[in-house]
Amino acid sequence: MNSLSYTEEELMACVMARLLRGLRHVAVGALSPLPASAALLAQALEPSLQVTILGSRKHLRFTDGGRELFDCAAQGRIDAFFLSGAQIDGQANINLVGVGDYEKPDRRFPGSFGSAYLYHLVPKVILFRQEHTPRIFVPQVDFISAAGVSAPNVYRPGGPQHLVTGRAEFAFSEGQFRLVSTHPGTDAAAVRAATGFEFESAASVPSTPAPAPEELMALRGKVRAAVSEIYPAFATRAFAAPKA
Amino acid sequence: MNSLSYTEEELMACVMARLLRGLRHVAVGALSPLPASAALLAQALEPSLQVTILGSRKHLRFTDGGRELFDCAAQGRIDAFFLSGAQIDGQANINLVGVGDYEKPDRRFPGSFGSAYLYHLVPKVILFRQEHTPRIFVPQVDFISAAGVSAPNVYRPGGPQHLVTGRAEFAFSEGQFRLVSTHPGTDAAAVRAATGFEFESAASVPSTPAPAPEELMALRGKVRAAVSEIYPAFATRAFAAPKA
Amino acid sequence: MSQLVPDLTTLLAPLSDGMSLAIPPDYSGVALAATRALLKRGVRDLHLIAVPQAGLQADLLIGAGCVKLLEAAGINLGEHGLAPRFTAAMQAGELRMRDATCPAIHAGLQAAEKGIPFMPLRGILGSDLLRVRPDWRVIDNPYGENDPIVLIPAIRPDVALFHARMADREGNVWVGIRRELLLMAHAAQTTLVTVEEIYEGSLLDDPALAAGTIPALYVTRVCEVPGGMRPLGFENEPSDEAQLARYASAARSREGFNGLLREWLA
Amino acid sequence: MSQLVPDLTTLLAPLSDGMSLAIPPDYSGVALAATRALLKRGVRDLHLIAVPQAGLQADLLIGAGCVKLLEAAGINLGEHGLAPRFTAAMQAGELRMRDATCPAIHAGLQAAEKGIPFMPLRGILGSDLLRVRPDWRVIDNPYGENDPIVLIPAIRPDVALFHARMADREGNVWVGIRRELLLMAHAAQTTLVTVEEIYEGSLLDDPALAAGTIPALYVTRVCEVPGGMRPLGFENEPSDEAQLARYASAARSREGFNGLLREWLA
């Protein structure tokens, strides 16, 4: 807990959950506790939202093996997905492979997983990364795991629409990020200093609305309980305990 | 029963079963009682042979839906398959579609089913047709459901190798049928008169060996019982009852 | 996403005239009661897709004039021989046909399932099917040399309609090993299902049943119709052979067909 | 066709040095006891294919120098972070890597399952994966116009190796909803399986179990190895997090890895 009455993770989960309003089906990849929290929060507030979470037993209603998530996305049955990156650049390219030479990288990351595919096929991809530093948000990624933008003739029903970090929320359209709001405790100038790529921003950027009481109640109750089943360590760290 | 001590179907089943010796896996399509009998006879005499029969519950060990037979064949896991035709020509083309104009045929048959595919992928395809007349065995089929021969550059691990009719057995190689044997009660001249296409034949053509006692015993016992489960009417008609 | 509906009229409401309709083979799970309801309603101009072959259901729809285009690898009545109304319509030049081969229909549905425009397939070369199917293209295999290969375009049915053992109240449908039904549901825009019975609890919570279940995500509407496949067989229940023989015989003439249809729809 | 064998040495005999070996992700069914047996035997020059990602199993094989080529969409230890020996080998330039994306590995296996040379796949365009995967070709979609689409060549592993719940004495293997294991068995030349237990009777005779069963036709050898996935989890049994954390920490150095390996293989 910081001096605010909520954690950074709680704020990010709220911001990400708000982006899911009105959707039918959101899917969350493996090892993604923050997106899972956001999806479950959105569902707690809007029960018609179907939530698929890889790695969960309860929230995985698939019966066709490892390929089903990808086929399902290509069928247009998944409205939103979350992706992150070891590096993310101003064209919304993401790098999950490595820094430096491909054959002998300075730093090697796990790999691209489904990003190169889902980034093209899921209509609303929400990028997220809690750490907001110039190390992550670079002018140009060293390796494009998945491309942010495509030529007009490329079949691409999906792509990046939002970026949520520990400091701010951005929108992405027409090949460019635009600062939507800065989280309480920071401002546009600080965000710009922490970001290695150029982005648009209005003269005056609003502050991200703090979690509403009903959001926090759901997060610390239902959502925390559900997330604990999949990510116990994260749930303990990220959420304030519910009030007794 | 004719004057012989076995039926025409029993002889055909024996001839077809002999062609399966030494194989690992034979598959039989739906609505194919004679091939099913042959496959089960071959298995009765050589239990290492796996038999897959579409339409059977007991002899269908597939779990991936309607496509599995075809995928399985393409994987090289099926050694032999049986095909028939409403017309069959001298290049081993088979017609399961119709006679006359395609849009408004004089006679329309059910359709090509899996023939256009399996004919190319199963190493040993055994053609069969009990009726042996110039109406069936034509110089050129009206519609090629599946082609007997392919250009050398066409990927084709499989194809026709044998033809068994109510009158004779043929081999097929290098784009031509060769008369292997004529069934007891007929001869090469009669077979030639009943066949609308040209075929090779030696000066002297042997007679098809009659069913051996162990073949007949298996056919009328184990095989008849198994076939009865799938094709009760055929089993009653085609097999002599086992001796009490 | 999916919903349990009380009657066949509601079940079938999403199926409009002119749509493409995918149906399973007679040995799988045929929604014949639903088909009778469609015939009563008088559906028209269907593009009927047999996955990959069909029998009584297709012959009924063709005989009643509901089909403007038929795509199938084969149409017959199984052991009862030729499908009489299909045969008559074809020989009269009254039915537009897209002949296929079984694996091509599976492959086309798999292409739709994967959201890809086509699927390559071995075999077929040299068949006249390529002549009557200009939508099946031949290209040179980019991974070979002088190696022609057939492409099958995706088949995306507007509606898939079938019968299954059971559904739960969430809309999950159990089909067991009949996974062509799962493929149809993945590929189709709308999936309508009749079931023998309702399963209390979630089919996906039982690890054994889950393996044979179509998740509700792919199921639009479900209706409980015990015996909804009759007179066809289902699982261990055999077909009503007498009724099928009666149909095979009566439907040889248009009058015979019309008479039997009146009786069956009464 | 398949046979129940009494020990891991016999199970693994068909896997030779230099072969391609397909393994499932950590959340599926990892044959870790069999992997330890391979490490003891000292297998070499594997072309390891993660379907589509891997963790502890891949890191062990890489750390022990058994892998000459790795194909994967991702390698990590799940919540325990980076896979240390994979990371070290890559950063030292000691491991040949074919980076992939999950659906491309599934598609490649499906191409092998269907006996086709390639499968088209949407997405991927614009990714540097295309740069490092010259075997992934881009063609103009024959069903579109100026519509580039990626082709993924078939992946035909010499061997698939995994752990499952149970097998019967015919060699049928039950995997439930873990159908990536079925896909691997269809695509591979040889399939080797460890199971928790033997099922008495035929899995294919029970309609519910049949739906989640790999038929013996696709299974080369089976060995009963209760707990054969440990320390990874399986179905409802959780991973041994303490052991995994110990591995993640020790394997950061070659010495730590060697020490732990000696202990695990003892």
JSON list of C-alpha atoms in Angstrom, two decimals, chain D residues 85-190:
[
{"chain": "D", "resi": 85, "resn": "ARG", "atom": "CA", "xyz": [19.60, -22.70, -18.94]},
{"chain": "D", "resi": 86, "resn": "PHE", "atom": "CA", "xyz": [17.61, -21.70, -22.04]},
{"chain": "D", "resi": 87, "resn": "THR", "atom": "CA", "xyz": [18.36, -18.04, -21.35]},
{"chain": "D", "resi": 88, "resn": "ALA", "atom": "CA", "xyz": [22.04, -18.70, -20.70]},
{"chain": "D", "resi": 89, "resn": "ALA", "atom": "CA", "xyz": [22.45, -20.92, -23.77]},
{"chain": "D", "resi": 90, "resn": "MET", "atom": "CA", "xyz": [20.79, -18.33, -26.00]},
{"chain": "D", "resi": 91, "resn": "GLN", "atom": "CA", "xyz": [22.83, -15.45, -24.61]},
{"chain": "D", "resi": 92, "resn": "ALA", "atom": "CA", "xyz": [25.99, -17.49, -25.09]},
{"chain": "D", "resi": 93, "resn": "GLY", "atom": "CA", "xyz": [24.98, -18.17, -28.70]},
{"chain": "D", "resi": 94, "resn": "GLU", "atom": "CA", "xyz": [25.15, -21.89, -28.00]},
{"chain": "D", "resi": 95, "resn": "LEU", "atom": "CA", "xyz": [21.61, -22.88, -29.00]},
{"chain": "D", "resi": 96, "resn": "ARG", "atom": "CA", "xyz": [20.03, -22.79, -32.45]},
{"chain": "D", "resi": 97, "resn": "MET", "atom": "CA", "xyz": [16.55, -21.41, -32.07]},
{"chain": "D", "resi": 98, "resn": "ARG", "atom": "CA", "xyz": [13.49, -21.36, -34.30]},
{"chain": "D", "resi": 99, "resn": "ASP", "atom": "CA", "xyz": [11.21, -18.84, -32.65]},
{"chain": "D", "resi": 100, "resn": "ALA", "atom": "CA", "xyz": [7.54, -19.42, -33.39]},
{"chain": "D", "resi": 101, "resn": "THR", "atom": "CA", "xyz": [4.12, -18.26, -32.32]},
{"chain": "D", "resi": 102, "resn": "CYS", "atom": "CA", "xyz": [1.75, -20.69, -30.59]},
{"chain": "D", "resi": 103, "resn": "PRO", "atom": "CA", "xyz": [-0.87, -21.10, -33.35]},
{"chain": "D", "resi": 104, "resn": "ALA", "atom": "CA", "xyz": [1.84, -21.69, -35.96]},
{"chain": "D", "resi": 105, "resn": "ILE", "atom": "CA", "xyz": [3.08, -24.74, -34.08]},
{"chain": "D", "resi": 106, "resn": "HIS", "atom": "CA", "xyz": [-0.46, -26.06, -33.75]},
{"chain": "D", "resi": 107, "resn": "ALA", "atom": "CA", "xyz": [-1.01, -25.37, -37.47]},
{"chain": "D", "resi": 108, "resn": "GLY", "atom": "CA", "xyz": [2.22, -27.12, -38.45]},
{"chain": "D", "resi": 109, "resn": "LEU", "atom": "CA", "xyz": [1.17, -30.19, -36.49]},
{"chain": "D", "resi": 110, "resn": "GLN", "atom": "CA", "xyz": [-2.30, -30.05, -38.02]},
{"chain": "D", "resi": 111, "resn": "ALA", "atom": "CA", "xyz": [-0.70, -29.99, -41.46]},
{"chain": "D", "resi": 112, "resn": "ALA", "atom": "CA", "xyz": [1.20, -33.15, -40.54]},
{"chain": "D", "resi": 113, "resn": "GLU", "atom": "CA", "xyz": [-2.01, -34.65, -39.15]},
{"chain": "D", "resi": 114, "resn": "LYS", "atom": "CA", "xyz": [-3.72, -33.99, -42.48]},
{"chain": "D", "resi": 115, "resn": "GLY", "atom": "CA", "xyz": [-0.76, -35.09, -44.58]},
{"chain": "D", "resi": 116, "resn": "ILE", "atom": "CA", "xyz": [-0.56, -31.72, -46.29]},
{"chain": "D", "resi": 117, "resn": "PRO", "atom": "CA", "xyz": [2.70, -29.84, -46.87]},
{"chain": "D", "resi": 118, "resn": "PHE", "atom": "CA", "xyz": [1.62, -26.58, -45.25]},
{"chain": "D", "resi": 119, "resn": "MET", "atom": "CA", "xyz": [-1.21, -24.71, -43.60]},
{"chain": "D", "resi": 120, "resn": "PRO", "atom": "CA", "xyz": [-2.07, -21.06, -44.20]},
{"chain": "D", "resi": 121, "resn": "LEU", "atom": "CA", "xyz": [-2.39, -18.85, -41.13]},
{"chain": "D", "resi": 122, "resn": "ARG", "atom": "CA", "xyz": [-3.61, -15.31, -40.55]},
{"chain": "D", "resi": 123, "resn": "GLY", "atom": "CA", "xyz": [-1.64, -12.78, -38.53]},
{"chain": "D", "resi": 124, "resn": "ILE", "atom": "CA", "xyz": [2.18, -12.81, -38.20]},
{"chain": "D", "resi": 125, "resn": "LEU", "atom": "CA", "xyz": [2.77, -10.38, -41.10]},
{"chain": "D", "resi": 126, "resn": "GLY", "atom": "CA", "xyz": [5.06, -7.57, -40.00]},
{"chain": "D", "resi": 127, "resn": "SER", "atom": "CA", "xyz": [6.64, -9.69, -37.28]},
{"chain": "D", "resi": 128, "resn": "ASP", "atom": "CA", "xyz": [10.39, -10.31, -37.29]},
{"chain": "D", "resi": 129, "resn": "LEU", "atom": "CA", "xyz": [9.47, -13.97, -36.85]},
{"chain": "D", "resi": 130, "resn": "LEU", "atom": "CA", "xyz": [9.17, -14.03, -40.64]},
{"chain": "D", "resi": 131, "resn": "ARG", "atom": "CA", "xyz": [12.76, -12.83, -40.86]},
{"chain": "D", "resi": 132, "resn": "VAL", "atom": "CA", "xyz": [14.11, -15.61, -38.64]},
{"chain": "D", "resi": 133, "resn": "ARG", "atom": "CA", "xyz": [11.79, -18.26, -40.08]},
{"chain": "D", "resi": 134, "resn": "PRO", "atom": "CA", "xyz": [12.58, -18.46, -43.78]},
{"chain": "D", "resi": 135, "resn": "ASP", "atom": "CA", "xyz": [10.58, -21.69, -43.82]},
{"chain": "D", "resi": 136, "resn": "TRP", "atom": "CA", "xyz": [7.45, -19.61, -43.21]},
{"chain": "D", "resi": 137, "resn": "ARG", "atom": "CA", "xyz": [6.52, -18.32, -46.64]},
{"chain": "D", "resi": 138, "resn": "VAL", "atom": "CA", "xyz": [4.23, -15.48, -47.61]},
{"chain": "D", "resi": 139, "resn": "ILE", "atom": "CA", "xyz": [2.03, -15.94, -50.67]},
{"chain": "D", "resi": 140, "resn": "ASP", "atom": "CA", "xyz": [-0.78, -13.94, -52.18]},
{"chain": "D", "resi": 141, "resn": "ASN", "atom": "CA", "xyz": [-4.03, -15.58, -51.07]},
{"chain": "D", "resi": 142, "resn": "PRO", "atom": "CA", "xyz": [-5.40, -17.24, -54.22]},
{"chain": "D", "resi": 143, "resn": "TYR", "atom": "CA", "xyz": [-8.92, -16.47, -52.93]},
{"chain": "D", "resi": 144, "resn": "GLY", "atom": "CA", "xyz": [-8.19, -12.79, -52.38]},
{"chain": "D", "resi": 145, "resn": "GLU", "atom": "CA", "xyz": [-6.58, -9.94, -54.21]},
{"chain": "D", "resi": 146, "resn": "ASN", "atom": "CA", "xyz": [-3.38, -8.40, -52.96]},
{"chain": "D", "resi": 147, "resn": "ASP", "atom": "CA", "xyz": [-3.97, -10.31, -49.72]},
{"chain": "D", "resi": 148, "resn": "PRO", "atom": "CA", "xyz": [-0.71, -11.68, -48.34]},
{"chain": "D", "resi": 149, "resn": "ILE", "atom": "CA", "xyz": [-0.99, -14.74, -46.13]},
{"chain": "D", "resi": 150, "resn": "VAL", "atom": "CA", "xyz": [1.62, -16.75, -44.24]},
{"chain": "D", "resi": 151, "resn": "LEU", "atom": "CA", "xyz": [2.17, -20.47, -44.89]},
{"chain": "D", "resi": 152, "resn": "ILE", "atom": "CA", "xyz": [3.44, -22.73, -42.12]},
{"chain": "D", "resi": 153, "resn": "PRO", "atom": "CA", "xyz": [5.12, -25.97, -43.24]},
{"chain": "D", "resi": 154, "resn": "ALA", "atom": "CA", "xyz": [4.04, -29.26, -41.69]},
{"chain": "D", "resi": 155, "resn": "ILE", "atom": "CA", "xyz": [5.73, -30.30, -38.45]},
{"chain": "D", "resi": 156, "resn": "ARG", "atom": "CA", "xyz": [6.22, -34.07, -38.40]},
{"chain": "D", "resi": 157, "resn": "PRO", "atom": "CA", "xyz": [8.03, -35.00, -35.19]},
{"chain": "D", "resi": 158, "resn": "ASP", "atom": "CA", "xyz": [9.94, -38.26, -35.13]},
{"chain": "D", "resi": 159, "resn": "VAL", "atom": "CA", "xyz": [8.73, -38.75, -31.57]},
{"chain": "D", "resi": 160, "resn": "ALA", "atom": "CA", "xyz": [6.04, -37.29, -29.32]},
{"chain": "D", "resi": 161, "resn": "LEU", "atom": "CA", "xyz": [6.55, -37.85, -25.58]},
{"chain": "D", "resi": 162, "resn": "PHE", "atom": "CA", "xyz": [4.01, -37.00, -22.89]},
{"chain": "D", "resi": 163, "resn": "HIS", "atom": "CA", "xyz": [2.30, -38.02, -19.67]},
{"chain": "D", "resi": 164, "resn": "ALA", "atom": "CA", "xyz": [-1.40, -38.83, -19.39]},
{"chain": "D", "resi": 165, "resn": "ARG", "atom": "CA", "xyz": [-3.97, -39.97, -16.86]},
{"chain": "D", "resi": 166, "resn": "MET", "atom": "CA", "xyz": [-4.41, -43.57, -17.96]},
{"chain": "D", "resi": 167, "resn": "ALA", "atom": "CA", "xyz": [-4.01, -46.17, -20.67]},
{"chain": "D", "resi": 168, "resn": "ASP", "atom": "CA", "xyz": [-5.73, -49.49, -21.18]},
{"chain": "D", "resi": 169, "resn": "ARG", "atom": "CA", "xyz": [-4.01, -52.76, -22.04]},
{"chain": "D", "resi": 170, "resn": "GLU", "atom": "CA", "xyz": [-4.81, -52.29, -25.76]},
{"chain": "D", "resi": 171, "resn": "GLY", "atom": "CA", "xyz": [-2.66, -49.16, -25.69]},
{"chain": "D", "resi": 172, "resn": "ASN", "atom": "CA", "xyz": [-5.45, -46.59, -25.88]},
{"chain": "D", "resi": 173, "resn": "VAL", "atom": "CA", "xyz": [-4.55, -43.47, -23.87]},
{"chain": "D", "resi": 174, "resn": "TRP", "atom": "CA", "xyz": [-7.03, -41.15, -22.15]},
{"chain": "D", "resi": 175, "resn": "VAL", "atom": "CA", "xyz": [-6.14, -37.46, -22.28]},
{"chain": "D", "resi": 176, "resn": "GLY", "atom": "CA", "xyz": [-9.55, -35.84, -21.73]},
{"chain": "D", "resi": 177, "resn": "ILE", "atom": "CA", "xyz": [-9.68, -32.24, -22.96]},
{"chain": "D", "resi": 178, "resn": "ARG", "atom": "CA", "xyz": [-5.89, -32.13, -23.44]},
{"chain": "D", "resi": 179, "resn": "ARG", "atom": "CA", "xyz": [-6.31, -32.62, -27.15]},
{"chain": "D", "resi": 180, "resn": "GLU", "atom": "CA", "xyz": [-2.95, -31.07, -28.05]},
{"chain": "D", "resi": 181, "resn": "LEU", "atom": "CA", "xyz": [-1.67, -34.50, -26.96]},
{"chain": "D", "resi": 182, "resn": "LEU", "atom": "CA", "xyz": [-3.96, -36.19, -29.47]},
{"chain": "D", "resi": 183, "resn": "LEU", "atom": "CA", "xyz": [-2.73, -33.81, -32.16]},
{"chain": "D", "resi": 184, "resn": "MET", "atom": "CA", "xyz": [0.88, -34.62, -31.28]},
{"chain": "D", "resi": 185, "resn": "ALA", "atom": "CA", "xyz": [0.17, -38.35, -31.51]},
{"chain": "D", "resi": 186, "resn": "HIS", "atom": "CA", "xyz": [-1.55, -37.94, -34.89]},
{"chain": "D", "resi": 187, "resn": "ALA", "atom": "CA", "xyz": [1.34, -35.85, -36.24]},
{"chain": "D", "resi": 188, "resn": "ALA", "atom": "CA", "xyz": [4.30, -37.83, -34.88]},
{"chain": "D", "resi": 189, "resn": "GLN", "atom": "CA", "xyz": [5.85, -40.96, -36.34]},
{"chain": "D", "resi": 190, "resn": "THR", "atom": "CA", "xyz": [6.30, -42.53, -32.91]}
]
